Amino acid sequence: MANVVLELFICGGNPKHVQWADQLRQACALIEPGQCTLEVVDVLRDPRRAEAAGVLATPVLIKSLPLPARRLVGDFSSVDRLFSRLGLPLPVARAEHGCCEGVSHGTCVDPCGG
Amino acid sequence: MELASIHAVVESWRAALDASESRFHAIVNNSLDGVLVIDQSGAIHFSNPAAAQILDCSAEQLCGREFGIPLAVGDVAELNVCRRGETARIVELRITETVWRQCPAFLVTLRDITERKRREEECREAIRRRDEFLAMLSHELRNPLAAVSNAAHVLLRQQRADLNSQRACEVIDRETRQMVRLLDDLLDVCRISCGKTVLRKAQVDLALLVAETAEVVAAMMESRGLTLHVAVPETPVWIEGDAVRLRQVVHNLLSNAAKYTAAGGRVRLTLDAQPHRALLTVADTGSGISADDLPHIFDPFYQGRAARQRGEAGLGVGLSLVRSLVQMHGGEVEARSPGPGAGTTFEVRLPRPVEIRLPQAPAAAAPASPVVAPQPAPAANLRLLVVEDNPHGREMMKMLLEMEGYEVVAAADGETALELISLHRPDVALVDLGLPGIDGCEVARRIRANSEFDPLFLIAVTGYGQAEDVRRSLAAGFDIHLVKPLDPEKLVQMLNDRPQRRAATNSRLLETAGGR
């Protein structure tokens, strides 16, 4: 599988953006170790990065690899949708958690429901 | 065709085109909503001035830039636009599909909703403050109510009282109980709206629960000249739910029906067990609900117009609680009325599990507490300490317990309480938790730190009765946690039963590693 390089631009003061960043981190962790790099950029802290990347409004997710490069903007609540619009295979939870097997997103915080 | 006439046709086309173009600009350039046309790869092909202003660029700068492929749930999403040195603005994004230069594209409209969001947040904050205030109010009102209720019991116990005073005391007693119920409802509404209420679910036989609740309400209905018909399946109707809360749902619906039905009216309570749900219906022949009020009757604190005019509106919390509790159970509730004077029907639908595992001991099968508690024999020579900062509350509690035959000393604060414990060595201490200086929990901790006082039975008395409050006081060293106002009969019974109660508490604490 080719390396996946993602940049997520968020507005750090927005709790929803922070939550989406966490979800995406978890989803990326489900991809083969080391195969996916995700960098989260808070545009309030690093406005130059945002300007350089031409970010007009947040949240924006930029996939620079694998090609073709793609940029998404809007509602990121569904990780599955994000991945499918980026043309990436859906992150699948590994089978350690029996009850979670086959769950195709990275948001399973408490896999066995306590 | 002559050249001149071709020219004329072209001119007329051009004029039509100009007119169309100017109409397009008149609309799009002057719109306050931003308009963007974005191609399938996310690049901007068209922007009106409003979009440029919202995104903090000029329209020319925007064209050709990458906006991104818009994602939305439904067709709406929210974006943040951050300008240097300013707080982020909130922009609503709406997406539809369009065709631009023969290619499929996204038509995106943008609207700055920062101000609207700020006002919404202010409203939410105001509601949160209101709920906090009401929760605090209903808690604070318990203290004076406890004193009044105890005073009434003291008077009732006096053998000298004539019939009129006795009657008056009974009224005080009944009405304070009613006030406590209102406060409980008020507190419940606030806790639910703050998201602090958690259901304790178990397998519940709804048929038994409904029948039992109807039995409790039947006497009240009869005294008001109402007839209650109950039709409940004879076989159990198992659902997964919180028995206490479901009882509250049935009770509130029946109380509501009784309240709005005049003497001579009928109330019908039916429970139907359907394959995937239980259907509970409460229908009355009462005053009905107007079409204007119908959509709002489940809103917290809502008062119907007719009820307001007759001055019988109440707090407006009973039905709101019903809806919240039913929704927390995954169900729904609906009210129907043909109009004023034509009666009302409430229908509650609760989901039932497809596969039912029968519990060993069904939660709802626990017998309801007996209406008349047996008069317990006062324990001889029991020495009690009452710690309460409210002077009237303290005085009444002391008097009440003395009338029961106990020897009572009283303290107004924690320090005095600790002194009196060393001095008098009471068997039981009733400690109010909200004391000035060192509070009730600290008093308990200091007592428990000294093994000399081990035999002392510690009772926490407070207006707070949620699970976390109980845990906190048990962790501080209390044996029992009681909520104001205390029912004197139950209190006496507890004082007599305390060795068993303590054993139960201790074994429970031993089960959890670490104990206190």
XYZ file of C-alpha atoms in Angstrom:
630
model
C 0.000 0.000 0.000
C 1.284 3.443 -0.910
C 2.079 5.980 1.803
C -0.794 8.190 2.772
C 0.043 11.804 3.637
C -2.728 13.894 5.153
C -2.885 17.439 6.524
C -5.905 18.526 8.534
C -6.442 22.258 9.063
C -8.750 23.056 11.960
C -9.790 26.000 14.073
C -8.462 24.914 17.483
C -11.138 26.830 19.396
C -13.885 24.696 17.870
C -14.479 21.552 19.976
C -16.048 19.763 17.007
C -12.880 20.277 14.966
C -10.775 18.916 17.819
C -13.061 15.873 18.050
C -12.842 15.271 14.303
C -9.043 15.513 14.512
C -9.070 12.818 17.231
C -11.350 10.577 15.177
C -9.102 10.944 12.176
C -5.972 10.189 14.238
C -7.596 7.001 15.484
C -8.628 6.034 11.968
C -5.101 6.629 10.680
C -3.722 4.487 13.496
C -5.776 1.595 12.122
C -3.943 1.746 8.810
C -0.725 -0.350 8.659
C 1.789 1.132 11.159
C 3.810 3.953 9.670
C 1.888 3.934 6.401
C -0.261 6.985 7.152
C 0.984 10.353 8.364
C -1.549 12.869 9.553
C -0.563 16.360 10.550
C -3.129 18.490 12.341
C -2.634 22.248 11.926
C -4.487 24.779 14.066
C -4.881 27.803 11.780
C -5.153 30.136 14.768
C -1.709 29.053 15.998
C -0.092 28.692 12.608
C -1.782 31.130 10.198
C 1.231 31.097 7.852
C 0.859 27.389 7.209
C -2.794 27.973 6.394
C -1.975 30.828 4.053
C 0.750 28.846 2.327
C -1.666 25.980 1.770
C -4.328 28.423 0.512
C -6.862 27.418 3.156
C -9.942 29.644 2.878
C -12.084 28.106 5.622
C -11.739 25.241 8.090
C -11.938 22.321 8.506
C -9.970 21.314 5.421
C -8.354 17.932 4.856
C -5.628 17.761 2.226
C -4.395 14.452 0.870
C -1.081 15.019 -0.912
C -0.300 11.293 -1.275
C -1.240 8.977 -2.874
C -1.881 10.991 -6.021
C -4.128 12.506 -7.199
C -3.996 15.160 -4.464
C -7.397 15.974 -3.074
C -8.867 18.604 -0.748
C -12.104 18.243 1.269
C -13.999 20.903 3.210
C -17.141 20.809 5.355
C -18.593 18.304 7.804
C -16.082 15.622 8.825
C -18.243 13.723 11.316
C -18.113 10.522 9.270
C -14.603 9.139 8.912
C -15.884 6.539 6.454
C -17.171 9.255 4.153
C -13.909 11.185 4.407
C -11.878 8.134 3.444
C -14.138 7.160 0.582
C -14.120 10.716 -0.830
C -10.325 10.697 -0.590
C -10.278 7.432 -2.531
C -8.658 5.568 0.386
C -9.639 2.097 1.649
C -11.807 2.297 4.780
C -9.829 1.836 8.011
C -10.915 -1.440 9.601
C -10.534 -2.163 13.304
C -8.183 -5.071 13.835
C -9.675 -8.205 15.315
C -8.285 -7.937 18.883
C -11.651 -6.651 20.072
C -13.962 -9.489 19.231
C -17.102 -7.401 19.493
C -15.614 -4.692 17.284
C -14.651 -6.934 14.418
C -15.634 -5.511 11.105
C -16.402 -2.054 12.482
C -15.165 0.063 9.657
C -14.293 3.298 11.349
C -11.777 4.475 13.865
C -14.159 5.820 16.460
C -14.584 2.735 18.620
C -13.373 4.261 21.888
C -14.808 1.648 24.218
C -14.899 -1.387 21.974
C -16.647 -3.724 24.358
C -19.117 -1.227 25.678
C -17.728 -1.436 29.236
C -31.021 37.434 -46.157
C -29.619 40.885 -46.462
C -26.646 41.882 -44.400
C -28.637 44.616 -42.667
C -31.294 42.218 -41.445
C -28.660 39.699 -40.186
C -27.103 42.575 -38.334
C -30.464 43.477 -36.787
C -31.023 39.879 -35.603
C -27.543 39.713 -34.048
C -28.178 43.055 -32.361
C -31.446 41.862 -30.893
C -29.736 38.688 -29.611
C -26.997 40.774 -28.108
C -29.528 43.025 -26.421
C -31.339 39.975 -25.019
C -28.027 38.552 -23.828
C -27.098 41.857 -22.161
C -30.470 42.007 -20.460
C -30.080 38.433 -19.201
C -26.538 39.147 -18.028
C -27.569 42.280 -16.183
C -30.445 40.418 -14.492
C -27.987 37.692 -13.438
C -25.586 40.299 -12.020
C -28.397 42.246 -10.354
C -29.323 39.136 -8.405
C -26.016 37.413 -7.787
C -23.811 40.463 -7.214
C -26.219 42.046 -4.762
C -27.106 38.914 -2.828
C -26.084 39.011 0.823
C -25.455 35.275 0.676
C -22.148 34.223 -0.797
C -22.391 32.160 -3.992
C -19.579 29.918 -5.267
C -19.439 27.541 -8.185
C -16.946 24.784 -7.524
C -15.869 22.078 -9.929
C -15.619 18.387 -9.107
C -12.003 18.755 -8.005
C -12.818 21.540 -5.548
C -11.569 24.576 -7.567
C -13.588 27.808 -7.547
C -14.965 28.872 -10.963
C -17.247 31.664 -9.884
C -17.614 33.814 -6.794
C -19.974 36.698 -6.064
C -18.844 39.704 -3.949
C -20.600 38.399 -0.812
C -18.690 35.090 -0.961
C -15.432 37.012 -1.372
C -16.274 39.187 1.612
C -17.198 36.173 3.771
C -13.964 34.381 2.827
C -11.942 37.590 3.280
C -10.615 37.792 -0.316
C -11.463 39.663 -3.498
C -13.671 37.878 -6.035
C -10.820 37.900 -8.591
C -8.447 36.316 -6.072
C -10.931 33.576 -5.405
C -11.386 32.391 -8.970
C -9.155 29.429 -9.700
C -8.299 28.857 -6.035
C -8.939 25.527 -4.394
C -11.848 25.645 -1.979
C -12.070 21.880 -1.550
C -14.733 19.317 -2.354
C -17.613 20.242 -0.061
C -18.885 17.546 2.334
C -22.091 18.010 4.257
C -24.548 16.015 6.291
C -27.795 16.504 4.398
C -26.794 19.564 2.434
C -25.607 21.814 5.270
C -22.243 22.176 7.001
C -20.577 24.789 9.156
C -17.155 26.256 8.495
C -14.869 28.560 10.438
C -13.182 31.482 8.737
C -10.226 32.751 10.748
C -8.892 36.229 10.123
C -5.728 37.443 11.758
C -6.347 38.944 15.184
C -10.053 38.187 15.147
C -12.153 35.439 16.644
C -13.201 32.813 14.125
C -16.426 33.555 12.239
C -18.976 30.822 11.679
C -20.173 30.324 8.125
C -23.060 28.110 7.064
C -22.444 26.250 3.851
C -25.229 24.856 1.673
C -24.494 22.654 -1.273
C -26.498 21.742 -4.363
C -25.425 20.264 -7.647
C -25.368 22.308 -10.816
C -23.848 22.347 -14.293
C -21.147 24.896 -15.144
C -19.859 25.162 -18.703
C -21.327 21.765 -19.584
C -19.633 20.065 -16.613
C -21.224 18.886 -13.365
C -20.310 21.230 -10.507
C -21.269 22.221 -6.953
C -23.282 25.367 -6.288
C -22.341 26.495 -2.783
C -24.025 29.270 -0.822
C -22.322 30.801 2.211
C -23.918 32.764 5.031
C -22.186 34.339 8.023
C -24.124 32.994 11.037
C -21.700 34.124 13.788
C -24.217 36.501 15.311
C -27.050 33.944 15.187
C -24.830 31.332 16.844
C -23.858 33.784 19.579
C -27.519 34.472 20.349
C -28.302 30.742 20.356
C -25.469 30.192 22.811
C -26.825 33.004 24.995
C -30.231 31.301 25.011
C -28.695 27.957 25.965
C -26.702 29.634 28.716
C -29.837 31.362 30.017
C -31.687 28.036 30.088
C -28.770 26.392 31.863
C -28.734 29.171 34.480
C -32.505 28.883 34.891
C -32.221 25.138 35.486
C -29.399 25.607 37.955
C -31.399 28.227 39.787
C -34.486 26.025 39.928
C -32.443 23.055 41.140
C -30.920 25.222 43.857
C -34.326 26.696 44.725
C -36.004 23.323 45.078
C -33.130 22.186 47.272
C -33.174 25.294 49.444
C -36.941 25.085 49.923
C -36.590 21.656 51.491
C -34.971 23.074 54.643
C -37.905 25.255 55.763
C -40.295 22.561 54.556
C -38.598 19.982 56.755
C -39.079 22.259 59.764
C -42.768 22.819 58.940
C -43.387 19.128 58.387
C -41.731 18.169 61.668
C -43.615 20.905 63.523
C -46.887 19.461 62.229
C -45.880 16.009 63.452
C -44.999 17.390 66.879
C -48.425 19.004 67.152
C -50.180 15.880 65.909
C -48.537 13.757 68.594
C -49.829 15.976 71.395
C -52.753 14.238 72.940
C -54.222 17.547 74.147
C -54.839 18.837 70.665
C -58.497 19.494 69.916
C -60.114 18.248 66.738
C -59.666 21.508 64.848
C -55.946 21.751 65.563
C -55.562 18.114 64.682
C -57.352 18.691 61.391
C -55.175 21.761 60.728
C -52.025 19.716 61.408
C -53.151 17.028 59.020
C -53.638 19.673 56.341
C -50.137 21.058 56.975
C -48.718 17.557 56.811
C -50.524 16.654 53.587
C -49.705 19.933 51.890
C -46.017 19.813 52.812
C -45.850 16.313 51.324
C -47.466 17.698 48.169
C -44.902 20.512 48.091
C -42.087 17.996 48.418
C -43.506 16.111 45.424
C -43.624 19.356 43.414
C -40.047 20.146 44.373
C -38.986 16.644 43.396
C -40.625 17.079 39.980
C -38.980 20.467 39.541
C -35.593 19.052 40.480
C -36.123 16.144 38.090
C -36.950 18.418 35.149
C -33.829 20.477 35.794
C -31.608 17.422 36.194
C -32.944 15.838 33.017
C -32.526 19.031 31.052
C -28.919 19.313 32.359
C -28.381 15.668 31.281
C -27.654 14.585 34.874
C -30.274 11.848 35.070
C -29.265 8.271 34.352
C -31.756 5.413 34.026
C -31.214 2.323 36.165
C -32.538 -0.235 33.751
C -33.685 -3.748 34.551
C -36.331 -6.144 33.223
C -39.629 -4.640 34.328
C -43.102 -6.177 34.166
C -44.989 -3.172 32.820
C -48.375 -4.813 33.433
C -47.712 -5.144 37.151
C -46.119 -1.708 37.379
C -49.079 -0.035 35.660
C -51.618 -1.900 37.803
C -49.790 -1.010 41.013
C -49.489 2.646 40.086
C -53.177 2.766 39.165
C -53.983 1.324 42.586
C -52.035 4.117 44.286
C -53.850 6.801 42.275
C -57.311 5.182 42.428
C -58.134 6.506 45.913
C -57.254 10.058 44.923
C -59.403 9.742 41.778
C -62.312 8.407 43.774
C -62.082 11.255 46.295
C -62.416 13.668 43.381
C -65.514 11.910 42.095
C -63.749 10.367 39.092
C -64.063 6.805 37.796
C -60.854 5.039 36.824
C -61.110 2.077 34.424
C -57.972 -0.029 34.198
C -57.384 -2.599 31.434
C -54.020 -4.312 31.806
C -52.963 -7.712 30.379
C -52.979 -10.495 32.942
C -49.701 -11.922 31.692
C -46.462 -10.007 32.329
C -45.386 -7.397 29.767
C -41.594 -7.354 30.062
C -39.681 -4.323 28.936
C -36.248 -3.013 29.741
C -36.566 0.109 31.843
C -36.181 1.990 35.095
C -39.126 0.921 37.271
C -39.048 4.085 39.401
C -39.090 6.343 36.339
C -41.768 4.335 34.515
C -43.962 4.512 37.614
C -43.443 8.280 37.509
C -44.596 8.345 33.862
C -47.836 6.470 34.632
C -48.417 8.457 37.821
C -47.937 11.832 36.122
C -50.252 10.927 33.226
C -52.986 9.805 35.646
C -52.509 12.869 37.884
C -52.730 15.086 34.825
C -55.949 13.400 33.721
C -57.395 13.772 37.225
C -56.431 17.425 37.370
C -58.221 18.352 34.157
C -61.318 16.189 34.558
C -64.268 17.458 36.581
C -66.146 15.316 39.128
C -68.308 12.711 37.411
C -65.747 12.255 34.625
C -64.001 9.048 33.581
C -60.342 8.155 33.106
C -59.407 5.019 31.162
C -55.965 3.453 31.541
C -55.049 0.670 29.109
C -51.895 -1.264 28.414
C -51.517 -3.233 25.170
C -48.627 -5.611 24.596
C -47.722 -5.563 20.914
C -44.932 -7.646 19.352
C -42.208 -4.973 19.451
C -43.685 -2.375 21.715
C -45.930 -1.691 24.669
C -48.734 0.791 24.168
C -49.980 2.669 27.220
C -53.052 4.865 26.836
C -54.567 7.306 29.315
C -57.844 8.756 28.051
C -60.043 11.172 29.994
C -63.386 12.875 29.464
C -61.959 16.137 30.816
C -61.414 19.680 29.631
C -59.423 18.718 26.510
C -56.656 20.721 24.847
C -56.993 23.422 22.206
C -55.198 23.001 18.889
C -52.955 25.980 19.823
C -51.792 24.353 23.055
C -51.454 20.810 21.749
C -47.976 21.145 20.180
C -46.564 22.685 23.392
C -48.027 20.699 26.260
C -44.860 18.620 26.727
C -42.612 21.717 26.866
C -41.148 22.369 30.324
C -43.020 25.049 32.294
C -45.641 25.431 29.539
C -49.051 26.600 30.728
C -52.094 26.032 28.525
C -54.258 29.078 27.929
C -57.398 27.611 29.483
C -55.476 26.451 32.556
C -53.887 29.889 32.948
C -57.272 31.576 32.797
C -58.693 29.278 35.451
C -55.605 29.735 37.621
C -54.968 26.012 37.941
C -51.891 25.696 35.808
C -49.380 24.289 38.319
C -45.663 24.250 37.528
C -45.959 22.774 34.058
C -43.412 20.038 34.756
C -45.418 16.801 34.970
C -45.932 16.199 31.244
C -42.481 17.502 30.386
C -41.057 14.838 32.707
C -43.235 12.217 31.035
C -41.862 13.057 27.605
C -38.224 13.202 28.748
C -38.453 9.898 30.621
C -40.272 8.133 27.775
C -37.678 9.396 25.290
C -34.860 8.251 27.578
C -36.451 4.790 27.321
C -36.345 5.010 23.516
C -40.095 5.528 23.308
C -42.434 8.311 22.325
C -45.501 9.990 23.744
C -48.322 11.733 21.923
C -51.338 13.739 23.023
C -54.607 13.937 21.090
C -57.662 15.992 21.807
C -60.646 16.872 19.622
C -60.602 20.290 21.351
C -61.676 22.121 24.523
C -64.244 20.196 26.532
C -63.829 17.019 24.494
C -61.326 15.075 26.598
C -57.709 14.114 25.969
C -55.901 10.896 25.100
C -52.238 10.337 25.836
C -50.481 7.490 24.112
C -47.066 6.211 25.246
C -45.179 3.755 23.023
C -42.263 1.944 24.618
C -39.982 -0.418 22.687
C -39.857 -4.068 23.800
C -36.897 -6.342 23.205
C -37.556 -9.095 20.674
C -35.956 -11.687 22.900
C -36.821 -11.492 26.552
C -34.639 -12.896 29.280
C -36.746 -13.261 32.366
C -35.064 -11.943 35.492
C -34.719 -14.046 38.650
C -36.482 -11.414 40.689
C -38.317 -8.885 38.554
C -37.628 -5.317 39.674
C -41.230 -4.218 39.394
C -42.471 -7.106 41.484
C -41.120 -5.558 44.667
C -44.124 -4.737 46.803
C -44.982 -1.060 47.133
C -44.305 0.395 50.562
C -47.313 -0.134 52.815
C -49.619 2.875 53.057
C -49.759 2.701 56.842
C -46.437 1.924 58.473
C -46.687 -0.082 61.673
C -46.044 2.085 64.708
C -42.570 1.114 65.899
C -41.832 0.814 69.560
C -39.478 3.596 70.711
C -36.078 2.247 71.650
C -35.443 2.765 75.305
C -32.602 4.995 76.458
C -31.307 5.774 72.984
C -29.260 8.979 73.050
C -29.365 11.110 69.921
C -27.469 14.125 68.644
C -29.155 16.423 66.115
C -26.756 18.657 64.146
C -28.632 21.260 62.100
C -27.873 24.929 61.487
C -31.452 25.979 60.718
C -32.748 26.887 64.222
C -36.396 25.978 63.531
C -35.454 22.756 61.829
C -33.214 21.862 64.775
C -35.824 22.706 67.375
C -38.587 20.748 65.639
C -36.421 17.677 65.042
C -35.315 17.697 68.695
C -38.894 18.068 69.907
C -40.141 15.344 67.569
C -37.495 12.847 68.678
C -38.027 13.687 72.346
C -41.721 12.973 71.926
C -40.726 9.558 70.607
C -38.985 8.921 73.902
C -35.371 9.542 72.917
C -32.860 11.593 74.825
C -31.778 14.352 72.463
C -28.986 16.938 72.403
C -28.634 19.407 69.545
C -25.811 21.355 67.924
C -25.886 24.178 65.379
C -22.455 23.571 63.824
C -19.762 20.954 63.315
C -17.402 22.068 66.103
C -20.143 21.995 68.731
C -21.253 18.617 67.397
C -17.771 17.142 67.920
C -17.631 18.554 71.468
C -21.056 17.173 72.304
C -20.083 13.755 70.976
C -17.058 13.627 73.303
C -19.181 14.861 76.178
C -22.442 12.938 75.805
C -21.385 9.868 73.795
C -24.664 9.660 71.819
C -25.686 6.381 70.134
C -26.828 8.092 66.948
C -25.982 11.425 65.302
C -28.232 12.991 62.653
C -25.966 15.407 60.814
C -27.080 18.003 58.280
C -24.453 18.097 55.514
C -24.563 21.825 54.732
C -23.176 23.203 58.007
C -21.290 26.478 58.507
C -17.578 26.042 59.260
C -16.676 22.366 59.027
C -19.366 20.680 56.981
C -21.221 17.440 57.694
C -18.859 15.210 55.703
C -15.840 16.612 57.535
C -17.597 16.010 60.873
C -18.099 12.379 59.828
C -14.456 12.009 58.746
C -13.196 13.372 62.083
C -15.519 11.073 64.026
C -14.433 8.043 62.000
C -10.764 8.972 62.500
C -11.227 8.297 66.207
C -11.869 4.605 66.959
C -13.352 5.568 70.336
C -16.481 6.704 68.487
C -16.835 3.551 66.410
C -20.189 2.536 67.898
C -21.715 5.906 66.907
C -24.312 5.433 64.174
C -24.015 8.347 61.740
C -26.954 9.521 59.631
C -26.472 12.148 56.916
C -29.491 14.416 56.471
C -29.554 16.565 53.349
C -31.605 18.058 50.554
C -29.410 16.309 47.954
C -30.438 12.762 47.137
C -28.677 11.812 43.906
C -26.484 8.714 43.718
C -23.254 10.736 43.750
C -24.381 12.597 46.891
C -25.071 9.285 48.626
C -21.681 7.913 47.581
C -19.924 11.013 48.889
C -21.525 10.840 52.321
C -20.990 7.068 52.672
C -17.346 7.587 51.699
C -17.036 10.248 54.433
C -18.115 7.652 57.008
C -21.879 7.997 57.299
C -23.874 4.809 57.815
C -27.037 6.070 56.139
C -27.936 8.959 53.819
C -31.427 10.453 54.245
C -33.122 13.150 52.177
C -35.137 15.997 53.713
C -37.839 16.272 54.793
C -37.646 13.092 56.845
C -40.709 10.973 57.375
C -40.799 10.745 61.199
C -42.258 7.234 61.184
C -39.587 5.902 58.858
C -36.897 7.666 60.860
C -38.018 6.018 64.100
C -38.124 2.652 62.382
C -34.609 3.209 61.090
C -33.325 4.181 64.536
C -34.682 0.909 65.867
C -33.336 -1.158 62.973
C -29.918 0.426 62.916
C -27.798 -2.600 64.022
C -29.040 -4.592 61.010
C -28.675 -1.569 58.742
C -25.128 -1.007 59.834
C -24.273 -4.663 59.250
C -25.704 -4.397 55.748
C -23.778 -1.191 55.058
C -20.546 -2.676 56.370
C -20.853 -5.828 54.317
C -21.575 -3.698 51.246
C -18.502 -1.593 51.926
C -16.373 -4.678 52.512
C -17.409 -6.015 49.127
C -15.871 -3.028 47.394
C -12.115 -3.206 47.786
C -10.709 -0.470 49.949
C -13.974 0.220 51.752
C -14.164 3.695 53.111
